[in-house]
Every structure is written in C-alpha cells, then in structure tokens.
PDB file of C-alpha atoms and ligand atoms in Angstrom:
ATOM      1  CA  MET A   1      -0.037  -0.011   0.004  1.00  0.00           C
ATOM      2  CA  PRO A   2       1.162   3.561  -0.703  1.00  0.00           C
ATOM      3  CA  ASP A   3       3.264   5.647   1.882  1.00  0.00           C
ATOM      4  CA  PRO A   4       1.037   8.473   2.934  1.00  0.00           C
ATOM      5  CA  VAL A   5       3.727  11.035   3.395  1.00  0.00           C
ATOM      6  CA  ALA A   6       5.091  10.342  -0.083  1.00  0.00           C
ATOM      7  CA  VAL A   7       1.630  10.406  -1.510  1.00  0.00           C
ATOM      8  CA  ASN A   8       0.796  13.868   0.170  1.00  0.00           C
ATOM      9  CA  SER A   9       3.938  15.375  -1.100  1.00  0.00           C
ATOM     10  CA  MET A  10       3.614  14.178  -4.487  1.00  0.00           C
ATOM     11  CA  PHE A  11       0.047  15.492  -4.961  1.00  0.00           C
ATOM     12  CA  GLY A  12       1.522  18.623  -3.271  1.00  0.00           C
ATOM     13  CA  ARG A  13       4.131  18.932  -6.116  1.00  0.00           C
ATOM     14  CA  ILE A  14       1.699  18.341  -9.046  1.00  0.00           C
ATOM     15  CA  ALA A  15      -1.386  20.226  -7.722  1.00  0.00           C
ATOM     16  CA  ARG A  16      -1.104  23.101 -10.031  1.00  0.00           C
ATOM     17  CA  ARG A  17      -0.875  21.073 -13.287  1.00  0.00           C
ATOM     18  CA  TYR A  18      -3.092  18.093 -12.038  1.00  0.00           C
ATOM     19  CA  ASP A  19      -6.195  18.877 -14.006  1.00  0.00           C
ATOM     20  CA  LEU A  20      -4.443  19.483 -17.189  1.00  0.00           C
ATOM     21  CA  ALA A  21      -2.629  16.182 -16.979  1.00  0.00           C
ATOM     22  CA  ASN A  22      -5.907  14.370 -16.139  1.00  0.00           C
ATOM     23  CA  HIS A  23      -7.597  15.626 -19.184  1.00  0.00           C
ATOM     24  CA  LEU A  24      -4.443  14.997 -21.303  1.00  0.00           C
ATOM     25  CA  LEU A  25      -3.782  11.522 -20.171  1.00  0.00           C
ATOM     26  CA  SER A  26      -7.447  10.296 -20.234  1.00  0.00           C
ATOM     27  CA  GLY A  27      -8.234  11.978 -23.738  1.00  0.00           C
ATOM     28  CA  GLY A  28     -10.970  13.966 -21.827  1.00  0.00           C
ATOM     29  CA  LEU A  29     -12.732  10.855 -20.682  1.00  0.00           C
ATOM     30  CA  ASP A  30     -12.276  11.754 -17.012  1.00  0.00           C
ATOM     31  CA  VAL A  31     -15.028  14.315 -17.509  1.00  0.00           C
ATOM     32  CA  TRP A  32     -17.497  11.707 -18.751  1.00  0.00           C
ATOM     33  CA  TRP A  33     -16.565   9.251 -15.968  1.00  0.00           C
ATOM     34  CA  ARG A  34     -17.248  11.853 -13.227  1.00  0.00           C
ATOM     35  CA  ARG A  35     -20.630  12.641 -14.949  1.00  0.00           C
ATOM     36  CA  CYS A  36     -21.662   8.978 -14.696  1.00  0.00           C
ATOM     37  CA  LEU A  37     -20.710   9.207 -11.057  1.00  0.00           C
ATOM     38  CA  VAL A  38     -22.850  12.229 -10.403  1.00  0.00           C
ATOM     39  CA  ALA A  39     -25.744  10.558 -12.316  1.00  0.00           C
ATOM     40  CA  ALA A  40     -25.548   7.620  -9.986  1.00  0.00           C
ATOM     41  CA  VAL A  41     -25.311   9.701  -6.830  1.00  0.00           C
ATOM     42  CA  ARG A  42     -28.351  11.972  -8.038  1.00  0.00           C
ATOM     43  CA  ARG A  43     -30.585   8.701  -8.242  1.00  0.00           C
ATOM     44  CA  THR A  44     -29.991   8.154  -4.569  1.00  0.00           C
ATOM     45  CA  GLN A  45     -31.323  11.601  -3.538  1.00  0.00           C
ATOM     46  CA  PRO A  46     -28.842  12.346  -0.813  1.00  0.00           C
ATOM     47  CA  ARG A  47     -28.971  15.501   1.371  1.00  0.00           C
ATOM     48  CA  GLU A  48     -25.379  15.606   2.449  1.00  0.00           C
ATOM     49  CA  VAL A  49     -22.420  14.322   0.414  1.00  0.00           C
ATOM     50  CA  LEU A  50     -18.879  13.846   1.283  1.00  0.00           C
ATOM     51  CA  ASP A  51     -16.480  13.789  -1.785  1.00  0.00           C
ATOM     52  CA  LEU A  52     -13.458  12.120  -0.092  1.00  0.00           C
ATOM     53  CA  ALA A  53      -9.899  12.645  -1.881  1.00  0.00           C
ATOM     54  CA  THR A  54     -11.439  15.550  -3.430  1.00  0.00           C
ATOM     55  CA  GLY A  55      -8.169  16.699  -4.754  1.00  0.00           C
ATOM     56  CA  SER A  56      -8.766  19.964  -7.039  1.00  0.00           C
ATOM     57  CA  GLY A  57     -12.427  19.470  -6.618  1.00  0.00           C
ATOM     58  CA  ASP A  58     -13.664  18.366 -10.000  1.00  0.00           C
ATOM     59  CA  VAL A  59     -16.206  15.761  -8.531  1.00  0.00           C
ATOM     60  CA  ALA A  60     -17.471  18.358  -5.967  1.00  0.00           C
ATOM     61  CA  PHE A  61     -18.113  20.838  -8.621  1.00  0.00           C
ATOM     62  CA  ALA A  62     -19.764  18.322 -10.863  1.00  0.00           C
ATOM     63  CA  LEU A  63     -21.987  17.188  -7.765  1.00  0.00           C
ATOM     64  CA  ALA A  64     -22.944  20.833  -7.278  1.00  0.00           C
ATOM     65  CA  ARG A  65     -23.976  21.219 -10.916  1.00  0.00           C
ATOM     66  CA  GLY A  66     -25.904  17.973 -10.886  1.00  0.00           C
ATOM     67  CA  LEU A  67     -27.547  17.769  -7.572  1.00  0.00           C
ATOM     68  CA  PRO A  68     -30.523  19.964  -6.307  1.00  0.00           C
ATOM     69  CA  ALA A  69     -29.533  23.209  -4.707  1.00  0.00           C
ATOM     70  CA  ASP A  70     -30.307  22.274  -1.163  1.00  0.00           C
ATOM     71  CA  VAL A  71     -27.726  19.344  -1.009  1.00  0.00           C
ATOM     72  CA  ALA A  72     -24.668  20.116   1.006  1.00  0.00           C
ATOM     73  CA  ILE A  73     -21.314  19.061  -0.324  1.00  0.00           C
ATOM     74  CA  THR A  74     -18.070  18.610   1.508  1.00  0.00           C
ATOM     75  CA  GLY A  75     -14.965  18.189  -0.353  1.00  0.00           C
ATOM     76  CA  MET A  76     -12.147  16.702   1.890  1.00  0.00           C
ATOM     77  CA  ASP A  77      -8.415  15.847   1.254  1.00  0.00           C
ATOM     78  CA  PHE A  78      -5.328  15.539   3.443  1.00  0.00           C
ATOM     79  CA  CYS A  79      -3.081  17.410   0.754  1.00  0.00           C
ATOM     80  CA  GLN A  80      -3.386  21.254   1.397  1.00  0.00           C
ATOM     81  CA  PRO A  81      -2.112  22.334  -2.000  1.00  0.00           C
ATOM     82  CA  MET A  82      -4.733  20.310  -3.634  1.00  0.00           C
ATOM     83  CA  LEU A  83      -7.424  21.912  -1.475  1.00  0.00           C
ATOM     84  CA  ASP A  84      -5.871  25.396  -2.299  1.00  0.00           C
ATOM     85  CA  GLU A  85      -6.294  24.578  -6.033  1.00  0.00           C
ATOM     86  CA  ALA A  86      -9.928  23.604  -5.384  1.00  0.00           C
ATOM     87  CA  GLU A  87     -10.542  26.829  -3.583  1.00  0.00           C
ATOM     88  CA  SER A  88      -8.997  29.002  -6.212  1.00  0.00           C
ATOM     89  CA  LYS A  89     -11.058  27.320  -8.780  1.00  0.00           C
ATOM     90  CA  LYS A  90     -14.304  27.886  -6.900  1.00  0.00           C
ATOM     91  CA  THR A  91     -13.313  31.511  -6.428  1.00  0.00           C
ATOM     92  CA  ALA A  92     -12.394  32.008 -10.127  1.00  0.00           C
ATOM     93  CA  ALA A  93     -15.610  30.247 -11.347  1.00  0.00           C
ATOM     94  CA  ALA A  94     -17.743  32.621  -9.184  1.00  0.00           C
ATOM     95  CA  ASP A  95     -20.727  30.355  -9.808  1.00  0.00           C
ATOM     96  CA  PRO A  96     -23.453  30.706  -7.179  1.00  0.00           C
ATOM     97  CA  CYS A  97     -24.077  26.845  -7.260  1.00  0.00           C
ATOM     98  CA  TYR A  98     -20.640  26.245  -5.872  1.00  0.00           C
ATOM     99  CA  ALA A  99     -21.360  28.316  -2.766  1.00  0.00           C
ATOM    100  CA  ARG A 100     -22.542  25.143  -0.853  1.00  0.00           C
ATOM    101  CA  ILE A 101     -19.254  23.298  -1.308  1.00  0.00           C
ATOM    102  CA  VAL A 102     -17.087  23.335   1.629  1.00  0.00           C
ATOM    103  CA  PHE A 103     -13.437  22.129   1.181  1.00  0.00           C
ATOM    104  CA  ARG A 104     -11.840  21.062   4.340  1.00  0.00           C
ATOM    105  CA  PRO A 105      -8.752  19.272   5.290  1.00  0.00           C
ATOM    106  CA  GLY A 106      -9.183  15.531   6.427  1.00  0.00           C
ATOM    107  CA  ASP A 107      -7.590  12.107   6.411  1.00  0.00           C
ATOM    108  CA  GLY A 108      -9.556   9.352   4.869  1.00  0.00           C
ATOM    109  CA  LEU A 109      -8.081   7.081   7.418  1.00  0.00           C
ATOM    110  CA  ALA A 110      -9.415   8.994  10.298  1.00  0.00           C
ATOM    111  CA  LEU A 111     -12.363  11.051   9.048  1.00  0.00           C
ATOM    112  CA  PRO A 112     -12.938  14.127  11.174  1.00  0.00           C
ATOM    113  CA  LEU A 113     -16.796  13.514  10.880  1.00  0.00           C
ATOM    114  CA  PRO A 114     -19.241  11.885  13.328  1.00  0.00           C
ATOM    115  CA  ASP A 115     -20.691   8.472  12.974  1.00  0.00           C
ATOM    116  CA  ALA A 116     -23.701   8.405  10.554  1.00  0.00           C
ATOM    117  CA  SER A 117     -23.403  11.954   9.388  1.00  0.00           C
ATOM    118  CA  VAL A 118     -23.656  11.787   5.499  1.00  0.00           C
ATOM    119  CA  ASP A 119     -25.887  10.209   2.980  1.00  0.00           C
ATOM    120  CA  ALA A 120     -23.454   9.506   0.314  1.00  0.00           C
ATOM    121  CA  VAL A 121     -19.476   9.300   0.167  1.00  0.00           C
ATOM    122  CA  THR A 122     -17.874   9.687  -3.251  1.00  0.00           C
ATOM    123  CA  ILE A 123     -14.205   8.918  -3.775  1.00  0.00           C
ATOM    124  CA  SER A 124     -12.869   9.209  -7.242  1.00  0.00           C
ATOM    125  CA  PHE A 125      -9.399   8.170  -8.192  1.00  0.00           C
ATOM    126  CA  GLY A 126      -8.522   8.311  -4.417  1.00  0.00           C
ATOM    127  CA  LEU A 127      -8.990   4.815  -3.082  1.00  0.00           C
ATOM    128  CA  ARG A 128      -6.032   3.700  -4.876  1.00  0.00           C
ATOM    129  CA  ASN A 129      -3.908   6.211  -2.897  1.00  0.00           C
ATOM    130  CA  LEU A 130      -4.996   5.196   0.627  1.00  0.00           C
ATOM    131  CA  ALA A 131      -2.199   3.756   2.617  1.00  0.00           C
ATOM    132  CA  ASP A 132      -4.663   1.354   4.329  1.00  0.00           C
ATOM    133  CA  ARG A 133      -7.710   0.587   2.110  1.00  0.00           C
ATOM    134  CA  PRO A 134      -9.752  -1.706   4.336  1.00  0.00           C
ATOM    135  CA  ARG A 135      -9.358   0.971   7.178  1.00  0.00           C
ATOM    136  CA  GLY A 136     -10.500   3.776   4.652  1.00  0.00           C
ATOM    137  CA  LEU A 137     -13.539   1.791   3.591  1.00  0.00           C
ATOM    138  CA  ARG A 138     -14.404   1.135   7.118  1.00  0.00           C
ATOM    139  CA  GLU A 139     -14.290   5.056   7.854  1.00  0.00           C
ATOM    140  CA  MET A 140     -16.418   5.608   4.929  1.00  0.00           C
ATOM    141  CA  HIS A 141     -19.020   3.058   6.215  1.00  0.00           C
ATOM    142  CA  ARG A 142     -18.798   4.805   9.704  1.00  0.00           C
ATOM    143  CA  VAL A 143     -19.670   8.110   8.537  1.00  0.00           C
ATOM    144  CA  LEU A 144     -22.525   7.138   6.147  1.00  0.00           C
ATOM    145  CA  ARG A 145     -26.090   7.129   7.707  1.00  0.00           C
ATOM    146  CA  PRO A 146     -27.814   3.610   7.540  1.00  0.00           C
ATOM    147  CA  GLY A 147     -29.351   3.473   4.046  1.00  0.00           C
ATOM    148  CA  GLY A 148     -26.551   5.819   2.688  1.00  0.00           C
ATOM    149  CA  HIS A 149     -24.425   4.848  -0.337  1.00  0.00           C
ATOM    150  CA  LEU A 150     -20.762   4.808  -1.368  1.00  0.00           C
ATOM    151  CA  PHE A 151     -19.577   5.469  -4.953  1.00  0.00           C
ATOM    152  CA  VAL A 152     -16.038   4.611  -5.812  1.00  0.00           C
ATOM    153  CA  LEU A 153     -14.685   5.569  -9.157  1.00  0.00           C
ATOM    154  CA  GLU A 154     -11.238   4.018  -9.765  1.00  0.00           C
ATOM    155  CA  PHE A 155      -9.101   2.597 -12.354  1.00  0.00           C
ATOM    156  CA  SER A 156      -9.627  -1.118 -12.663  1.00  0.00           C
ATOM    157  CA  GLN A 157      -8.169  -3.956 -14.627  1.00  0.00           C
ATOM    158  CA  PRO A 158      -9.191  -4.042 -18.356  1.00  0.00           C
ATOM    159  CA  HIS A 159     -10.323  -6.921 -20.672  1.00  0.00           C
ATOM    160  CA  ALA A 160      -7.496  -9.360 -20.862  1.00  0.00           C
ATOM    161  CA  TRP A 161      -7.015  -8.836 -24.777  1.00  0.00           C
ATOM    162  CA  PHE A 162      -6.494  -5.029 -24.133  1.00  0.00           C
ATOM    163  CA  ARG A 163      -4.083  -5.375 -21.224  1.00  0.00           C
ATOM    164  CA  PRO A 164      -0.835  -5.557 -23.232  1.00  0.00           C
ATOM    165  CA  LEU A 165      -1.581  -2.319 -25.089  1.00  0.00           C
ATOM    166  CA  TYR A 166      -2.856  -0.520 -21.933  1.00  0.00           C
ATOM    167  CA  TYR A 167       0.200  -1.502 -19.886  1.00  0.00           C
ATOM    168  CA  PHE A 168       2.459  -0.286 -22.795  1.00  0.00           C
ATOM    169  CA  TYR A 169       0.652   3.029 -22.556  1.00  0.00           C
ATOM    170  CA  LEU A 170       0.904   3.244 -18.661  1.00  0.00           C
ATOM    171  CA  ARG A 171       4.543   2.166 -18.579  1.00  0.00           C
ATOM    172  CA  ARG A 172       6.082   3.844 -21.669  1.00  0.00           C
ATOM    173  CA  ILE A 173       3.866   6.862 -22.766  1.00  0.00           C
ATOM    174  CA  LEU A 174       1.865   8.025 -19.742  1.00  0.00           C
ATOM    175  CA  PRO A 175       5.170   8.905 -17.648  1.00  0.00           C
ATOM    176  CA  ARG A 176       6.601  10.879 -20.602  1.00  0.00           C
ATOM    177  CA  ILE A 177       3.415  12.830 -21.317  1.00  0.00           C
ATOM    178  CA  ALA A 178       2.904  13.465 -17.572  1.00  0.00           C
ATOM    179  CA  GLY A 179       6.538  14.265 -17.016  1.00  0.00           C
ATOM    180  CA  TRP A 180       6.352  16.937 -19.781  1.00  0.00           C
ATOM    181  CA  VAL A 181       3.149  18.528 -18.471  1.00  0.00           C
ATOM    182  CA  THR A 182       3.708  18.426 -14.713  1.00  0.00           C
ATOM    183  CA  GLY A 183       7.618  18.386 -14.712  1.00  0.00           C
ATOM    184  CA  ASP A 184       7.140  15.296 -12.207  1.00  0.00           C
ATOM    185  CA  ARG A 185       7.721  12.146 -14.125  1.00  0.00           C
ATOM    186  CA  ALA A 186       8.263  10.045 -11.038  1.00  0.00           C
ATOM    187  CA  ALA A 187       4.777  10.936  -9.852  1.00  0.00           C
ATOM    188  CA  TYR A 188       3.332   9.186 -12.950  1.00  0.00           C
ATOM    189  CA  VAL A 189       5.554   6.212 -12.580  1.00  0.00           C
ATOM    190  CA  TYR A 190       3.773   5.754  -9.196  1.00  0.00           C
ATOM    191  CA  LEU A 191       0.563   6.165 -10.936  1.00  0.00           C
ATOM    192  CA  ASN A 192       1.291   3.517 -13.290  1.00  0.00           C
ATOM    193  CA  GLU A 193       2.385   1.081 -10.624  1.00  0.00           C
ATOM    194  CA  THR A 194      -0.639   1.835  -8.463  1.00  0.00           C
ATOM    195  CA  ILE A 195      -3.057   1.266 -11.380  1.00  0.00           C
ATOM    196  CA  GLU A 196      -1.321  -2.169 -12.418  1.00  0.00           C
ATOM    197  CA  GLN A 197      -1.524  -3.342  -8.603  1.00  0.00           C
ATOM    198  CA  PHE A 198      -5.199  -2.349  -8.028  1.00  0.00           C
ATOM    199  CA  PRO A 199      -7.723  -4.998  -7.720  1.00  0.00           C
ATOM    200  CA  ASP A 200     -10.146  -5.984 -10.497  1.00  0.00           C
ATOM    201  CA  ARG A 201     -13.978  -5.294 -10.062  1.00  0.00           C
ATOM    202  CA  ALA A 202     -14.683  -8.576  -8.254  1.00  0.00           C
ATOM    203  CA  ALA A 203     -11.835  -8.301  -5.815  1.00  0.00           C
ATOM    204  CA  LEU A 204     -12.600  -4.562  -4.882  1.00  0.00           C
ATOM    205  CA  ALA A 205     -16.426  -5.504  -4.537  1.00  0.00           C
ATOM    206  CA  ALA A 206     -15.178  -8.205  -2.053  1.00  0.00           C
ATOM    207  CA  GLU A 207     -13.102  -5.598  -0.002  1.00  0.00           C
ATOM    208  CA  ILE A 208     -16.260  -3.341  -0.025  1.00  0.00           C
ATOM    209  CA  ARG A 209     -18.416  -6.018   1.234  1.00  0.00           C
ATOM    210  CA  ALA A 210     -15.689  -6.848   4.042  1.00  0.00           C
ATOM    211  CA  ALA A 211     -15.926  -3.272   5.287  1.00  0.00           C
ATOM    212  CA  GLY A 212     -19.622  -3.825   6.021  1.00  0.00           C
ATOM    213  CA  PHE A 213     -21.450  -2.610   2.924  1.00  0.00           C
ATOM    214  CA  SER A 214     -24.222  -4.523   1.096  1.00  0.00           C
ATOM    215  CA  ASP A 215     -25.780  -4.305  -2.533  1.00  0.00           C
ATOM    216  CA  VAL A 216     -22.405  -3.880  -4.054  1.00  0.00           C
ATOM    217  CA  ARG A 217     -22.631  -3.304  -7.879  1.00  0.00           C
ATOM    218  CA  ALA A 218     -19.876  -2.644 -10.335  1.00  0.00           C
ATOM    219  CA  SER A 219     -19.903  -1.080 -13.750  1.00  0.00           C
ATOM    220  CA  GLY A 220     -16.970  -0.776 -16.060  1.00  0.00           C
ATOM    221  CA  PHE A 221     -16.024   2.023 -18.354  1.00  0.00           C
ATOM    222  CA  THR A 222     -13.766   2.423 -21.297  1.00  0.00           C
ATOM    223  CA  LEU A 223     -13.002  -1.391 -21.830  1.00  0.00           C
ATOM    224  CA  CYS A 224     -13.051  -1.615 -18.106  1.00  0.00           C
ATOM    225  CA  THR A 225      -9.882   0.491 -17.555  1.00  0.00           C
ATOM    226  CA  VAL A 226     -12.007   2.364 -15.068  1.00  0.00           C
ATOM    227  CA  ALA A 227     -14.882   1.008 -12.862  1.00  0.00           C
ATOM    228  CA  MET A 228     -17.622   2.465 -10.653  1.00  0.00           C
ATOM    229  CA  HIS A 229     -18.738   0.572  -7.498  1.00  0.00           C
ATOM    230  CA  ARG A 230     -21.822   1.447  -5.617  1.00  0.00           C
ATOM    231  CA  ALA A 231     -22.590   0.091  -2.365  1.00  0.00           C
ATOM    232  CA  LYS A 232     -25.111   0.525   0.464  1.00  0.00           C
ATOM    233  CA  LYS A 233     -24.767   0.931   4.336  1.00  0.00           C
TER     234      LYS A 233
HETATM  235  C1  LIG B 301      -5.809  11.297  -7.886  1.00  0.00           C
HETATM  236  S1  LIG B 301      -6.402  12.456  -6.859  1.00  0.00           S
HETATM  237  C2  LIG B 301      -8.059  12.406  -7.227  1.00  0.00           C
HETATM  238  C3  LIG B 301      -8.677  13.707  -7.102  1.00  0.00           C
HETATM  239  C4  LIG B 301     -10.058  13.876  -7.462  1.00  0.00           C
HETATM  240  N1  LIG B 301     -11.015  13.022  -6.548  1.00  0.00           N
HETATM  241  C5  LIG B 301     -10.338  13.513  -8.992  1.00  0.00           C
HETATM  242  O1  LIG B 301     -11.235  12.742  -9.249  1.00  0.00           O
HETATM  243  O2  LIG B 301      -9.578  14.131  -9.809  1.00  0.00           O
HETATM  244  C6  LIG B 301      -6.012  11.602  -5.336  1.00  0.00           C
HETATM  245  C7  LIG B 301      -6.352  12.498  -4.092  1.00  0.00           C
HETATM  246  O3  LIG B 301      -6.318  11.506  -3.025  1.00  0.00           O
HETATM  247  C8  LIG B 301      -5.813  12.305  -2.054  1.00  0.00           C
HETATM  248  N2  LIG B 301      -5.469  11.364  -0.851  1.00  0.00           N
HETATM  249  C9  LIG B 301      -4.760  10.355  -0.733  1.00  0.00           C
HETATM  250  N3  LIG B 301      -4.611   9.738   0.363  1.00  0.00           N
HETATM  251  C10 LIG B 301      -5.457  10.538   1.291  1.00  0.00           C
HETATM  252  C11 LIG B 301      -5.968  10.324   2.522  1.00  0.00           C
HETATM  253  N4  LIG B 301      -5.459   9.461   3.395  1.00  0.00           N
HETATM  254  N5  LIG B 301      -6.823  11.238   2.989  1.00  0.00           N
HETATM  255  C12 LIG B 301      -7.505  12.118   2.280  1.00  0.00           C
HETATM  256  N6  LIG B 301      -6.994  12.251   0.949  1.00  0.00           N
HETATM  257  C13 LIG B 301      -6.120  11.456   0.420  1.00  0.00           C
HETATM  258  C14 LIG B 301      -4.673  12.956  -2.554  1.00  0.00           C
HETATM  259  O4  LIG B 301      -4.197  14.075  -1.684  1.00  0.00           O
HETATM  260  C15 LIG B 301      -5.082  13.478  -3.932  1.00  0.00           C
HETATM  261  O5  LIG B 301      -5.709  14.800  -3.946  1.00  0.00           O
END
C-alpha cells in the first residue's frame, strides 16, 4: 500500500498541473466518468454528500452542478495544495451553485466527521492512494447514515485482450507525457504502478463488502480500464 507521506508530498508537487494532466492523459474521458458518477449519486437523492480525496475538486463541482440546490457538499483531502487549487477554482468560477461546497482538510483513514453524518460518500481516483484501504473503507462506512451509499470511481483491470496495449501506454507513454506536463515524471511512474496493482472489479467488490457494505454493484467504463462501484450501508 502507498506511503501516505510520499503520496501527500507528490500531490502537493503536481497540484497546479493536475487537471491538465488528467484531461490529457485520459483524452478528456475523465469528465465523462465523473458525470456518470454524479448521475448515479443523484438517483439516491442524498441531502449531504462527502467527496473524499477531492483533490482539485472536480467531483465536488460536478456534484454541485448535478444535484438539487439544497444538497450540502463537503470536499475533503489531506493534501493542502490540492485543496488550495480547489478553492481557487471555486473563487475563479464565481458560480453561485458552488457556494454550498465546503472544502476542508481531512484524512480518509481517520475522518474528522461524526458517525452516521452523511448520506453519500464519493471517492474518485482516491481509493488507490489510501495507505490502508480496508481502514479507509471502514471509515466511509462509519460516517454514512444507515441506508446511505458509497460510490467509488477508480482505475480497474481491463479486458485481458486489451492489457498488453494498455500496460504499454501506462509504462512507456503516460510517464513521458505526464513528466512533460507536470515536470514530475516520477509521480506518474507511481501512478502506473498503483494502477497495475489495483484489484479488479470482483476483488474490490469483495473488499467493499468486507468493510460492512451490502448491495455492491460494479460497472466498467472504457474497456473496463475504469470502474464505478456502488454500495449501500
Ligand atoms: C488522483 S487524486 C483524485 C482527485 C479527485 N478526486 C479527482 O477525481 O480528480 C487523489 C487524491 O487523493 C488524496 N488522498 C490520498 N490519500 C488520502 C488520505 N488518506 N486522505 C485524504 N485524501 C487522500 C490526494 O491528496 C489526492 O488529492
């Protein structure tokens, strides 16, 4: 599992160029994946949503655009430069629908929230970075109200026939492009390693169940390179 100090400092280094690198490396598909996440959240009609590992805030902003105006949204991350980036995007957008987003620091392994205090937890491309995934999932379960929902958007393992090409892209092409965009090639060697080591849909569903969730369902996107897991407390 990743070292939390190294993860925090790595995201701190790339925070300013994170969005650009994301859009370039995914060919813009990250916007669509997040839109699917928001549509799934909307169907559960939450009143309070926690976007954990919010980073530069793109899921929190998409939630604010896609959910009714009375839904409260908290974006939480343990990396202050990423939260600073989220805050400055919120200020620059000056969009009234973003006013209900609160960005605040917090560690996914010890959430600064009471038990049973939110209706939905989203975590997008963040679970892979947690130093202790079972503990993080138990924390998400703890802060959800009974009947609340967890939504995990994360890289997954693609169809077998596509893996050689995909791993070639991850190992050879992605670190070069990302190094050029962010000036930090090492960060994207780390990204490639964590993607390759991450469980497939069935194994992640089992981990989510082990944390206490039920009704776990997974959908694959883009040849299953990315998956969304939904689960209920
Ligand atoms: C790849 S970014 C994802 C950002 C955003 N959710 C998105 O979809 O673009 C991963 C984020 O996870 C955060 N993170 C990693 N470990 C964390 C932890 N233990 N607690 C809170 N945030 C964490 C990092 O700081 C980083 O901002």
